[in-house]
């Protein structure tokens, strides 16, 4: 059996927000346009999640909402807020979906994407993982509890800037 993972960094957020805490920053105009662009790319490739593991930050939740996608199970997980890669792996190991979308923040999400992939994509922006960056990987495992570092085969990588019209 195979499992599929979508590793997504939140879309571009606003630094001009009156939100008193980083956790509460909303998306900016570009971020609001980026989320549906990533969703369209996922949809074209038939990479749609049935489970979402989302940081509790407003910008990650808004990114998920603005994709317009749906999933049978969505979990808002405070521990994903600025989580390190190891924490993300632990959280993923408890997932149950066949295709799981994990939505988080840099630097942890970039490190996680790098460490979970058997071979990283040949893309100049992969290692800095800009806002909205999304990697889709496939794993030859029966259960997420079997997940291991450097085991995912990359199916695709995209950034919103390359998907949006100029």
mmCIF file of C-alpha atoms in Angstrom:
data_model
loop_
_atom_site.group_PDB
_atom_site.id
_atom_site.type_symbol
_atom_site.label_atom_id
_atom_site.label_comp_id
_atom_site.label_asym_id
_atom_site.label_seq_id
_atom_site.Cartn_x
_atom_site.Cartn_y
_atom_site.Cartn_z
ATOM 1 C CA UNK A 1 0.000 0.000 0.000
ATOM 2 C CA UNK A 2 1.099 3.552 -0.576
ATOM 3 C CA UNK A 3 0.516 6.752 1.340
ATOM 4 C CA UNK A 4 0.808 10.268 -0.003
ATOM 5 C CA UNK A 5 1.942 13.386 1.873
ATOM 6 C CA UNK A 6 1.463 17.029 0.911
ATOM 7 C CA UNK A 7 3.909 19.294 2.780
ATOM 8 C CA UNK A 8 2.723 22.912 2.552
ATOM 9 C CA UNK A 9 4.030 26.121 4.046
ATOM 10 C CA UNK A 10 1.348 28.708 4.782
ATOM 11 C CA UNK A 11 0.733 31.369 2.129
ATOM 12 C CA UNK A 12 2.169 34.889 2.441
ATOM 13 C CA UNK A 13 1.029 36.601 5.629
ATOM 14 C CA UNK A 14 0.655 40.244 6.519
ATOM 15 C CA UNK A 15 3.284 41.975 8.622
ATOM 16 C CA UNK A 16 1.081 45.098 8.668
ATOM 17 C CA UNK A 17 -1.664 43.385 10.628
ATOM 18 C CA UNK A 18 -2.778 44.945 13.903
ATOM 19 C CA UNK A 19 -2.658 41.422 15.406
ATOM 20 C CA UNK A 20 -0.694 41.662 18.667
ATOM 21 C CA UNK A 21 0.796 38.160 18.330
ATOM 22 C CA UNK A 22 2.638 36.415 15.495
ATOM 23 C CA UNK A 23 0.224 33.493 15.908
ATOM 24 C CA UNK A 24 -2.698 35.735 14.876
ATOM 25 C CA UNK A 25 -1.309 37.268 11.652
ATOM 26 C CA UNK A 26 -3.683 36.856 8.653
ATOM 27 C CA UNK A 27 -2.747 36.332 5.010
ATOM 28 C CA UNK A 28 -1.999 39.339 2.837
ATOM 29 C CA UNK A 29 -3.418 39.936 -0.652
ATOM 30 C CA UNK A 30 -0.770 37.777 -2.352
ATOM 31 C CA UNK A 31 -1.310 34.998 0.177
ATOM 32 C CA UNK A 32 -5.053 35.047 -0.409
ATOM 33 C CA UNK A 33 -4.399 34.547 -4.156
ATOM 34 C CA UNK A 34 -1.689 31.901 -3.639
ATOM 35 C CA UNK A 35 -3.757 29.375 -1.695
ATOM 36 C CA UNK A 36 -6.265 28.731 -4.535
ATOM 37 C CA UNK A 37 -3.391 28.573 -7.051
ATOM 38 C CA UNK A 38 -1.725 25.783 -5.070
ATOM 39 C CA UNK A 39 -5.108 24.058 -4.725
ATOM 40 C CA UNK A 40 -5.625 24.197 -8.505
ATOM 41 C CA UNK A 41 -2.180 22.601 -9.020
ATOM 42 C CA UNK A 42 -3.006 19.836 -6.515
ATOM 43 C CA UNK A 43 -6.400 19.281 -8.153
ATOM 44 C CA UNK A 44 -4.930 19.103 -11.688
ATOM 45 C CA UNK A 45 -2.583 16.383 -10.481
ATOM 46 C CA UNK A 46 -5.281 14.579 -8.468
ATOM 47 C CA UNK A 47 -3.316 14.992 -5.242
ATOM 48 C CA UNK A 48 -6.177 15.742 -2.870
ATOM 49 C CA UNK A 49 -5.973 15.217 0.885
ATOM 50 C CA UNK A 50 -8.402 13.188 2.923
ATOM 51 C CA UNK A 51 -6.757 14.327 6.167
ATOM 52 C CA UNK A 52 -5.282 17.724 7.092
ATOM 53 C CA UNK A 53 -2.841 18.361 9.936
ATOM 54 C CA UNK A 54 -2.743 22.150 10.355
ATOM 55 C CA UNK A 55 -0.867 24.453 12.709
ATOM 56 C CA UNK A 56 -3.133 26.470 15.000
ATOM 57 C CA UNK A 57 -1.830 29.809 13.634
ATOM 58 C CA UNK A 58 -4.381 31.969 11.841
ATOM 59 C CA UNK A 59 -2.287 32.108 8.634
ATOM 60 C CA UNK A 60 -2.095 28.307 8.298
ATOM 61 C CA UNK A 61 -5.805 27.868 8.967
ATOM 62 C CA UNK A 62 -6.630 30.655 6.501
ATOM 63 C CA UNK A 63 -4.347 29.064 3.901
ATOM 64 C CA UNK A 64 -6.239 25.779 4.211
ATOM 65 C CA UNK A 65 -9.623 27.511 4.106
ATOM 66 C CA UNK A 66 -8.684 29.592 1.035
ATOM 67 C CA UNK A 67 -7.582 26.526 -0.930
ATOM 68 C CA UNK A 68 -11.280 25.736 -1.205
ATOM 69 C CA UNK A 69 -10.440 22.040 -0.826
ATOM 70 C CA UNK A 70 -12.115 19.726 1.636
ATOM 71 C CA UNK A 71 -10.961 16.709 3.587
ATOM 72 C CA UNK A 72 -12.794 14.057 5.575
ATOM 73 C CA UNK A 73 -10.692 14.913 8.638
ATOM 74 C CA UNK A 74 -9.071 18.228 9.600
ATOM 75 C CA UNK A 75 -7.062 18.564 12.789
ATOM 76 C CA UNK A 76 -5.850 21.925 14.109
ATOM 77 C CA UNK A 77 -2.705 21.074 16.064
ATOM 78 C CA UNK A 78 -1.072 23.699 18.322
ATOM 79 C CA UNK A 79 2.182 21.669 18.420
ATOM 80 C CA UNK A 80 2.650 22.349 14.666
ATOM 81 C CA UNK A 81 3.024 26.097 15.312
ATOM 82 C CA UNK A 82 6.724 26.685 14.546
ATOM 83 C CA UNK A 83 7.384 22.964 15.091
ATOM 84 C CA UNK A 84 10.726 21.347 14.418
ATOM 85 C CA UNK A 85 10.961 18.546 11.862
ATOM 86 C CA UNK A 86 11.104 15.808 14.510
ATOM 87 C CA UNK A 87 7.827 17.007 16.065
ATOM 88 C CA UNK A 88 6.216 17.011 12.612
ATOM 89 C CA UNK A 89 7.334 13.429 12.017
ATOM 90 C CA UNK A 90 5.845 12.361 15.366
ATOM 91 C CA UNK A 91 2.522 14.062 14.541
ATOM 92 C CA UNK A 92 2.448 12.535 11.044
ATOM 93 C CA UNK A 93 3.080 9.066 12.464
ATOM 94 C CA UNK A 94 -0.363 9.242 14.114
ATOM 95 C CA UNK A 95 -2.236 10.210 10.918
ATOM 96 C CA UNK A 96 -4.781 7.837 9.394
ATOM 97 C CA UNK A 97 -5.531 9.293 5.946
ATOM 98 C CA UNK A 98 -4.318 7.853 2.664
ATOM 99 C CA UNK A 99 -3.297 11.365 1.536
ATOM 100 C CA UNK A 100 -2.325 13.739 4.336
ATOM 101 C CA UNK A 101 -1.704 17.462 3.998
ATOM 102 C CA UNK A 102 0.572 18.956 6.661
ATOM 103 C CA UNK A 103 0.444 22.756 6.870
ATOM 104 C CA UNK A 104 3.138 24.547 8.858
ATOM 105 C CA UNK A 105 5.862 27.170 9.127
ATOM 106 C CA UNK A 106 9.503 27.765 8.321
ATOM 107 C CA UNK A 107 12.124 26.866 9.269
ATOM 108 C CA UNK A 108 10.646 23.553 10.440
ATOM 109 C CA UNK A 109 8.538 22.795 7.356
ATOM 110 C CA UNK A 110 11.547 23.281 5.024
ATOM 111 C CA UNK A 111 13.700 21.016 7.180
ATOM 112 C CA UNK A 112 10.904 18.449 7.357
ATOM 113 C CA UNK A 113 10.414 18.413 3.558
ATOM 114 C CA UNK A 114 14.163 18.014 3.037
ATOM 115 C CA UNK A 115 14.516 15.188 5.575
ATOM 116 C CA UNK A 116 11.417 13.226 4.539
ATOM 117 C CA UNK A 117 12.351 13.126 0.832
ATOM 118 C CA UNK A 118 14.551 10.301 -0.439
ATOM 119 C CA UNK A 119 15.827 12.703 -3.094
ATOM 120 C CA UNK A 120 15.047 16.411 -3.113
ATOM 121 C CA UNK A 121 13.594 18.059 -6.221
ATOM 122 C CA UNK A 122 15.880 20.003 -8.553
ATOM 123 C CA UNK A 123 14.317 23.386 -7.856
ATOM 124 C CA UNK A 124 16.207 26.509 -6.810
ATOM 125 C CA UNK A 125 13.622 27.409 -4.144
ATOM 126 C CA UNK A 126 13.191 24.014 -2.484
ATOM 127 C CA UNK A 127 15.652 24.561 0.360
ATOM 128 C CA UNK A 128 14.376 28.003 1.405
ATOM 129 C CA UNK A 129 10.748 26.828 1.020
ATOM 130 C CA UNK A 130 9.071 30.187 0.341
ATOM 131 C CA UNK A 131 5.521 30.931 1.488
ATOM 132 C CA UNK A 132 3.025 28.594 -0.157
ATOM 133 C CA UNK A 133 5.731 26.113 -1.190
ATOM 134 C CA UNK A 134 4.231 22.654 -1.515
ATOM 135 C CA UNK A 135 5.862 19.250 -1.973
ATOM 136 C CA UNK A 136 3.921 16.077 -2.721
ATOM 137 C CA UNK A 137 5.567 12.780 -1.781
ATOM 138 C CA UNK A 138 4.613 9.117 -1.955
ATOM 139 C CA UNK A 139 5.628 6.431 0.529
ATOM 140 C CA UNK A 140 5.539 2.679 0.201
ATOM 141 C CA UNK A 141 4.076 2.081 3.661
ATOM 142 C CA UNK A 142 0.852 0.561 4.975
ATOM 143 C CA UNK A 143 0.518 2.893 7.953
ATOM 144 C CA UNK A 144 1.876 6.329 8.867
ATOM 145 C CA UNK A 145 3.427 4.822 11.988
ATOM 146 C CA UNK A 146 5.922 3.206 9.576
ATOM 147 C CA UNK A 147 7.145 6.582 8.260
ATOM 148 C CA UNK A 148 10.929 7.095 8.205
ATOM 149 C CA UNK A 149 13.249 9.930 7.212
ATOM 150 C CA UNK A 150 14.511 10.001 3.605
ATOM 151 C CA UNK A 151 11.836 7.576 2.399
ATOM 152 C CA UNK A 152 9.444 9.704 0.328
ATOM 153 C CA UNK A 153 9.497 9.780 -3.447
ATOM 154 C CA UNK A 154 8.836 13.338 -4.612
ATOM 155 C CA UNK A 155 5.927 13.513 -7.062
ATOM 156 C CA UNK A 156 5.925 17.293 -7.398
ATOM 157 C CA UNK A 157 7.024 20.630 -5.970
ATOM 158 C CA UNK A 158 5.474 24.026 -6.640
ATOM 159 C CA UNK A 159 5.593 27.597 -5.411
ATOM 160 C CA UNK A 160 2.718 30.040 -5.910
ATOM 161 C CA UNK A 161 4.855 32.583 -7.795
ATOM 162 C CA UNK A 162 5.230 30.084 -10.653
ATOM 163 C CA UNK A 163 1.497 29.271 -10.689
ATOM 164 C CA UNK A 164 0.044 32.784 -10.566
ATOM 165 C CA UNK A 165 -0.243 35.043 -13.613
ATOM 166 C CA UNK A 166 2.180 37.980 -13.544
#
